[in-house]
């Protein structure tokens, strides 16, 4: 409700009749999927309902225009989303379809190799999680050894999105993100559960290393290099046997779990997993969402 109050003044000034009154205006919506245009129509209707003038929507120019959109074009999601982001009222679409759970996440430090003494978990000024190893004051015998950090158990029917950046201290260095079984948390490395994406940072680039379960390329290829500051999006839907990694926000690169390892997703105690190895190498969990659809 607070969001509606804040955006209503903007929505009153959006003249949707003028916005799409000329046929050339439809060029920006070319190649968009029909189901996303239907979502667009719903939002236009919401905007109309917010107006106080009691206009009959079914007889409006907006209604006729949107029907022309539905009848005349084949659609693609990214162009529509980029268009809608220009108008505050259309943020309602995202609000209705996703929920932030960043503040609900709880992380555990593994006892494996004294991880509980070396792992550092903090919230930065942007309220994002920073997860790293800090061995500055560690006096034990496991310095330089890898360990695990996990979240609470994920719900099987929920669709999760985790957006993560990486910071390295040395060049090269290695990171893994994915899932692991909670019961193995203190006795084995998470990557042995074969539900992880393995990457390296070197020469200002991010590269796929593979071999840990999430390695079936759907878009892009094994030799493709991303900028080392890239954000990766980990998508998880256990009930649907879906785990995949994409580059965000471009989505020009997509890797999913190998078919042979999908059976591992049937486990009842799976958690978000971070592999920790290098001193002060850092994961930054920027966003954590539950969504209606990917």
GROMACS .gro file of C-alpha atoms in nm:
model
  294
    1UNK     CA    1   0.000   0.000   0.000
    2UNK     CA    2   0.285   0.241   0.082
    3UNK     CA    3   0.433   0.179  -0.261
    4UNK     CA    4   0.100   0.256  -0.430
    5UNK     CA    5   0.074   0.583  -0.241
    6UNK     CA    6   0.427   0.681  -0.346
    7UNK     CA    7   0.384   0.591  -0.713
    8UNK     CA    8   0.028   0.715  -0.761
    9UNK     CA    9   0.133   1.075  -0.843
   10UNK     CA   10   0.354   0.937  -1.118
   11UNK     CA   11   0.085   0.705  -1.249
   12UNK     CA   12  -0.164   0.993  -1.281
   13UNK     CA   13   0.074   1.165  -1.520
   14UNK     CA   14   0.121   0.864  -1.745
   15UNK     CA   15  -0.099   0.912  -2.049
   16UNK     CA   16  -0.118   0.562  -2.189
   17UNK     CA   17  -0.342   0.678  -2.476
   18UNK     CA   18  -0.065   0.906  -2.603
   19UNK     CA   19   0.208   0.656  -2.521
   20UNK     CA   20   0.083   0.408  -2.781
   21UNK     CA   21  -0.132   0.622  -3.009
   22UNK     CA   22   0.100   0.589  -3.309
   23UNK     CA   23   0.178   0.261  -3.475
   24UNK     CA   24   0.551   0.335  -3.481
   25UNK     CA   25   0.546   0.326  -3.101
   26UNK     CA   26   0.499  -0.049  -3.121
   27UNK     CA   27   0.849  -0.102  -3.258
   28UNK     CA   28   0.992  -0.110  -2.907
   29UNK     CA   29   0.772  -0.411  -2.826
   30UNK     CA   30   0.868  -0.620  -3.126
   31UNK     CA   31   0.959  -0.985  -3.056
   32UNK     CA   32   0.799  -1.018  -2.712
   33UNK     CA   33   0.625  -1.333  -2.588
   34UNK     CA   34   0.246  -1.320  -2.563
   35UNK     CA   35   0.233  -1.421  -2.197
   36UNK     CA   36   0.448  -1.122  -2.103
   37UNK     CA   37   0.224  -0.886  -2.297
   38UNK     CA   38  -0.072  -1.027  -2.105
   39UNK     CA   39   0.114  -0.928  -1.788
   40UNK     CA   40   0.167  -0.585  -1.941
   41UNK     CA   41  -0.207  -0.559  -2.005
   42UNK     CA   42  -0.280  -0.645  -1.642
   43UNK     CA   43  -0.055  -0.362  -1.526
   44UNK     CA   44  -0.214  -0.115  -1.766
   45UNK     CA   45  -0.550  -0.216  -1.622
   46UNK     CA   46  -0.417  -0.159  -1.271
   47UNK     CA   47  -0.303   0.187  -1.373
   48UNK     CA   48  -0.647   0.261  -1.516
   49UNK     CA   49  -0.812   0.145  -1.195
   50UNK     CA   50  -0.597   0.390  -1.000
   51UNK     CA   51  -0.731   0.683  -1.200
   52UNK     CA   52  -1.013   0.874  -1.033
   53UNK     CA   53  -1.194   0.987  -1.344
   54UNK     CA   54  -1.400   0.671  -1.379
   55UNK     CA   55  -1.306   0.625  -1.745
   56UNK     CA   56  -1.457   0.318  -1.909
   57UNK     CA   57  -1.147   0.109  -1.979
   58UNK     CA   58  -1.312  -0.124  -2.229
   59UNK     CA   59  -1.398   0.169  -2.455
   60UNK     CA   60  -1.067   0.352  -2.419
   61UNK     CA   61  -0.795   0.402  -2.675
   62UNK     CA   62  -0.563   0.212  -2.437
   63UNK     CA   63  -0.782  -0.098  -2.457
   64UNK     CA   64  -0.792  -0.088  -2.837
   65UNK     CA   65  -0.419  -0.036  -2.852
   66UNK     CA   66  -0.337  -0.327  -2.621
   67UNK     CA   67  -0.562  -0.555  -2.826
   68UNK     CA   68  -0.365  -0.454  -3.132
   69UNK     CA   69  -0.045  -0.544  -2.947
   70UNK     CA   70  -0.175  -0.888  -2.857
   71UNK     CA   71  -0.300  -0.958  -3.209
   72UNK     CA   72  -0.012  -0.819  -3.413
   73UNK     CA   73   0.319  -0.902  -3.245
   74UNK     CA   74   0.534  -1.191  -3.124
   75UNK     CA   75   0.706  -1.096  -2.802
   76UNK     CA   76   1.028  -1.142  -2.607
   77UNK     CA   77   1.068  -1.075  -2.233
   78UNK     CA   78   1.380  -0.851  -2.201
   79UNK     CA   79   1.262  -0.567  -2.428
   80UNK     CA   80   0.928  -0.543  -2.250
   81UNK     CA   81   1.088  -0.543  -1.905
   82UNK     CA   82   1.331  -0.270  -2.005
   83UNK     CA   83   1.041  -0.064  -2.141
   84UNK     CA   84   0.830  -0.106  -1.829
   85UNK     CA   85   1.117  -0.001  -1.602
   86UNK     CA   86   1.093   0.351  -1.747
   87UNK     CA   87   0.757   0.402  -1.576
   88UNK     CA   88   0.722   0.379  -1.195
   89UNK     CA   89   0.375   0.228  -1.205
   90UNK     CA   90   0.506  -0.077  -1.386
   91UNK     CA   91   0.730  -0.163  -1.094
   92UNK     CA   92   0.412  -0.317  -0.955
   93UNK     CA   93   0.470  -0.610  -1.186
   94UNK     CA   94   0.797  -0.694  -1.012
   95UNK     CA   95   0.652  -0.634  -0.666
   96UNK     CA   96   0.373  -0.879  -0.734
   97UNK     CA   97   0.611  -1.143  -0.865
   98UNK     CA   98   0.907  -1.140  -0.628
   99UNK     CA   99   0.983  -1.116  -0.258
  100UNK     CA  100   1.319  -1.028  -0.106
  101UNK     CA  101   1.437  -1.276   0.157
  102UNK     CA  102   1.784  -1.130   0.210
  103UNK     CA  103   1.704  -1.034   0.568
  104UNK     CA  104   1.555  -1.376   0.638
  105UNK     CA  105   1.867  -1.574   0.548
  106UNK     CA  106   2.074  -1.728   0.825
  107UNK     CA  107   2.423  -1.862   0.759
  108UNK     CA  108   2.621  -2.129   0.939
  109UNK     CA  109   2.998  -2.170   0.960
  110UNK     CA  110   3.120  -2.527   0.921
  111UNK     CA  111   3.339  -2.691   1.185
  112UNK     CA  112   3.529  -2.858   0.900
  113UNK     CA  113   3.894  -2.743   0.912
  114UNK     CA  114   3.806  -2.491   1.185
  115UNK     CA  115   3.579  -2.302   0.949
  116UNK     CA  116   3.382  -2.180   1.247
  117UNK     CA  117   3.696  -1.994   1.364
  118UNK     CA  118   3.797  -1.857   1.024
  119UNK     CA  119   3.475  -1.769   0.839
  120UNK     CA  120   3.362  -1.408   0.860
  121UNK     CA  121   3.002  -1.311   0.778
  122UNK     CA  122   2.907  -0.942   0.782
  123UNK     CA  123   2.644  -0.710   0.641
  124UNK     CA  124   2.783  -0.421   0.436
  125UNK     CA  125   2.640  -0.069   0.412
  126UNK     CA  126   2.405  -0.187   0.136
  127UNK     CA  127   2.260  -0.455   0.364
  128UNK     CA  128   2.427  -0.726   0.154
  129UNK     CA  129   2.599  -1.031   0.299
  130UNK     CA  130   2.978  -1.051   0.265
  131UNK     CA  131   3.113  -1.400   0.331
  132UNK     CA  132   3.487  -1.466   0.344
  133UNK     CA  133   3.775  -1.633   0.526
  134UNK     CA  134   3.968  -1.411   0.765
  135UNK     CA  135   4.275  -1.589   0.903
  136UNK     CA  136   4.452  -1.282   1.040
  137UNK     CA  137   4.414  -1.388   1.402
  138UNK     CA  138   4.376  -1.762   1.346
  139UNK     CA  139   4.643  -1.969   1.525
  140UNK     CA  140   4.524  -2.321   1.441
  141UNK     CA  141   4.664  -2.581   1.202
  142UNK     CA  142   4.409  -2.544   0.920
  143UNK     CA  143   4.522  -2.213   0.773
  144UNK     CA  144   4.481  -2.225   0.394
  145UNK     CA  145   4.238  -2.519   0.407
  146UNK     CA  146   3.896  -2.507   0.244
  147UNK     CA  147   3.565  -2.520   0.430
  148UNK     CA  148   3.190  -2.465   0.392
  149UNK     CA  149   2.936  -2.194   0.462
  150UNK     CA  150   2.565  -2.266   0.415
  151UNK     CA  151   2.224  -2.109   0.462
  152UNK     CA  152   1.926  -2.263   0.633
  153UNK     CA  153   1.746  -2.546   0.449
  154UNK     CA  154   1.566  -2.427   0.135
  155UNK     CA  155   1.198  -2.498   0.079
  156UNK     CA  156   1.136  -2.742  -0.203
  157UNK     CA  157   0.838  -2.570  -0.362
  158UNK     CA  158   0.990  -2.221  -0.367
  159UNK     CA  159   1.172  -2.067  -0.664
  160UNK     CA  160   1.484  -1.887  -0.543
  161UNK     CA  161   1.714  -1.635  -0.708
  162UNK     CA  162   2.051  -1.548  -0.551
  163UNK     CA  163   2.266  -1.275  -0.710
  164UNK     CA  164   2.631  -1.293  -0.614
  165UNK     CA  165   2.953  -1.103  -0.684
  166UNK     CA  166   3.306  -1.217  -0.609
  167UNK     CA  167   3.618  -1.042  -0.480
  168UNK     CA  168   3.962  -1.201  -0.482
  169UNK     CA  169   4.276  -1.105  -0.294
  170UNK     CA  170   4.521  -1.297  -0.510
  171UNK     CA  171   4.535  -1.385  -0.878
  172UNK     CA  172   4.422  -1.646  -0.970
  173UNK     CA  173   4.163  -1.769  -0.724
  174UNK     CA  174   3.864  -1.999  -0.720
  175UNK     CA  175   3.504  -1.991  -0.604
  176UNK     CA  176   3.210  -2.230  -0.593
  177UNK     CA  177   2.841  -2.161  -0.540
  178UNK     CA  178   2.553  -2.404  -0.536
  179UNK     CA  179   2.380  -2.643  -0.298
  180UNK     CA  180   2.490  -2.896  -0.040
  181UNK     CA  181   2.327  -3.136   0.203
  182UNK     CA  182   2.295  -3.000   0.554
  183UNK     CA  183   2.388  -3.336   0.706
  184UNK     CA  184   2.729  -3.326   0.533
  185UNK     CA  185   2.801  -2.971   0.643
  186UNK     CA  186   3.056  -3.044   0.917
  187UNK     CA  187   3.218  -3.354   0.771
  188UNK     CA  188   3.263  -3.315   0.395
  189UNK     CA  189   3.321  -3.053   0.126
  190UNK     CA  190   3.003  -2.921  -0.032
  191UNK     CA  191   3.125  -2.963  -0.387
  192UNK     CA  192   3.129  -3.342  -0.339
  193UNK     CA  193   2.748  -3.332  -0.350
  194UNK     CA  194   2.784  -3.237  -0.720
  195UNK     CA  195   2.545  -2.941  -0.716
  196UNK     CA  196   2.801  -2.661  -0.751
  197UNK     CA  197   2.923  -2.415  -1.013
  198UNK     CA  198   3.302  -2.380  -1.014
  199UNK     CA  199   3.465  -2.059  -1.143
  200UNK     CA  200   3.801  -1.886  -1.141
  201UNK     CA  201   3.906  -1.521  -1.140
  202UNK     CA  202   4.226  -1.438  -1.326
  203UNK     CA  203   4.357  -1.146  -1.534
  204UNK     CA  204   4.043  -0.941  -1.464
  205UNK     CA  205   3.823  -1.214  -1.609
  206UNK     CA  206   3.584  -1.474  -1.474
  207UNK     CA  207   3.605  -1.818  -1.630
  208UNK     CA  208   3.419  -2.145  -1.595
  209UNK     CA  209   3.624  -2.428  -1.443
  210UNK     CA  210   3.353  -2.694  -1.424
  211UNK     CA  211   3.343  -3.048  -1.297
  212UNK     CA  212   3.122  -2.993  -0.992
  213UNK     CA  213   2.771  -3.064  -1.118
  214UNK     CA  214   2.645  -2.736  -1.267
  215UNK     CA  215   2.814  -2.776  -1.604
  216UNK     CA  216   2.552  -2.827  -1.876
  217UNK     CA  217   2.573  -2.528  -2.110
  218UNK     CA  218   2.243  -2.395  -2.240
  219UNK     CA  219   2.374  -2.057  -2.358
  220UNK     CA  220   2.734  -1.948  -2.412
  221UNK     CA  221   3.024  -2.193  -2.400
  222UNK     CA  222   3.298  -2.326  -2.174
  223UNK     CA  223   3.561  -2.088  -2.307
  224UNK     CA  224   3.352  -1.775  -2.265
  225UNK     CA  225   3.509  -1.517  -2.034
  226UNK     CA  226   3.306  -1.276  -1.825
  227UNK     CA  227   3.429  -0.960  -1.657
  228UNK     CA  228   3.556  -1.043  -1.307
  229UNK     CA  229   3.310  -0.791  -1.161
  230UNK     CA  230   3.016  -0.974  -1.315
  231UNK     CA  231   2.720  -1.071  -1.101
  232UNK     CA  232   2.610  -1.432  -1.128
  233UNK     CA  233   2.249  -1.533  -1.073
  234UNK     CA  234   2.191  -1.873  -0.913
  235UNK     CA  235   1.839  -2.004  -0.970
  236UNK     CA  236   1.704  -2.286  -0.755
  237UNK     CA  237   1.374  -2.474  -0.775
  238UNK     CA  238   1.414  -2.810  -0.603
  239UNK     CA  239   1.068  -2.942  -0.675
  240UNK     CA  240   1.122  -2.875  -1.045
  241UNK     CA  241   1.476  -3.023  -1.042
  242UNK     CA  242   1.610  -2.689  -1.164
  243UNK     CA  243   1.944  -2.535  -1.066
  244UNK     CA  244   2.121  -2.298  -1.305
  245UNK     CA  245   2.370  -2.013  -1.319
  246UNK     CA  246   2.340  -1.708  -1.545
  247UNK     CA  247   2.522  -1.378  -1.584
  248UNK     CA  248   2.303  -1.094  -1.455
  249UNK     CA  249   2.149  -0.882  -1.597
  250UNK     CA  250   2.249  -0.975  -1.953
  251UNK     CA  251   2.154  -1.344  -1.939
  252UNK     CA  252   2.385  -1.415  -2.232
  253UNK     CA  253   2.536  -1.709  -2.044
  254UNK     CA  254   2.349  -2.000  -1.884
  255UNK     CA  255   2.471  -2.324  -1.726
  256UNK     CA  256   2.249  -2.578  -1.550
  257UNK     CA  257   2.296  -2.890  -1.343
  258UNK     CA  258   2.384  -3.204  -1.539
  259UNK     CA  259   2.096  -3.448  -1.586
  260UNK     CA  260   2.287  -3.722  -1.406
  261UNK     CA  261   2.301  -3.511  -1.089
  262UNK     CA  262   1.939  -3.396  -1.083
  263UNK     CA  263   1.855  -3.691  -0.859
  264UNK     CA  264   2.062  -3.518  -0.589
  265UNK     CA  265   1.801  -3.242  -0.581
  266UNK     CA  266   1.556  -3.488  -0.422
  267UNK     CA  267   1.736  -3.456  -0.088
  268UNK     CA  268   1.523  -3.296   0.184
  269UNK     CA  269   1.794  -3.089   0.354
  270UNK     CA  270   1.956  -2.884   0.077
  271UNK     CA  271   2.106  -2.542   0.154
  272UNK     CA  272   2.266  -2.256  -0.035
  273UNK     CA  273   2.640  -2.333  -0.034
  274UNK     CA  274   2.957  -2.122  -0.055
  275UNK     CA  275   3.302  -2.279  -0.092
  276UNK     CA  276   3.569  -2.094   0.107
  277UNK     CA  277   3.939  -2.133   0.046
  278UNK     CA  278   4.154  -1.821   0.006
  279UNK     CA  279   4.219  -1.570   0.283
  280UNK     CA  280   3.997  -1.264   0.230
  281UNK     CA  281   3.846  -1.395  -0.094
  282UNK     CA  282   3.489  -1.280  -0.068
  283UNK     CA  283   3.136  -1.361  -0.180
  284UNK     CA  284   2.892  -1.069  -0.185
  285UNK     CA  285   2.531  -1.186  -0.177
  286UNK     CA  286   2.360  -0.882  -0.325
  287UNK     CA  287   2.005  -1.012  -0.360
  288UNK     CA  288   1.801  -1.311  -0.248
  289UNK     CA  289   1.451  -1.345  -0.387
  290UNK     CA  290   1.156  -1.580  -0.401
  291UNK     CA  291   0.983  -1.544  -0.738
  292UNK     CA  292   0.674  -1.676  -0.911
  293UNK     CA  293   0.865  -1.772  -1.223
  294UNK     CA  294   1.214  -1.749  -1.369
   0.00000   0.00000   0.00000
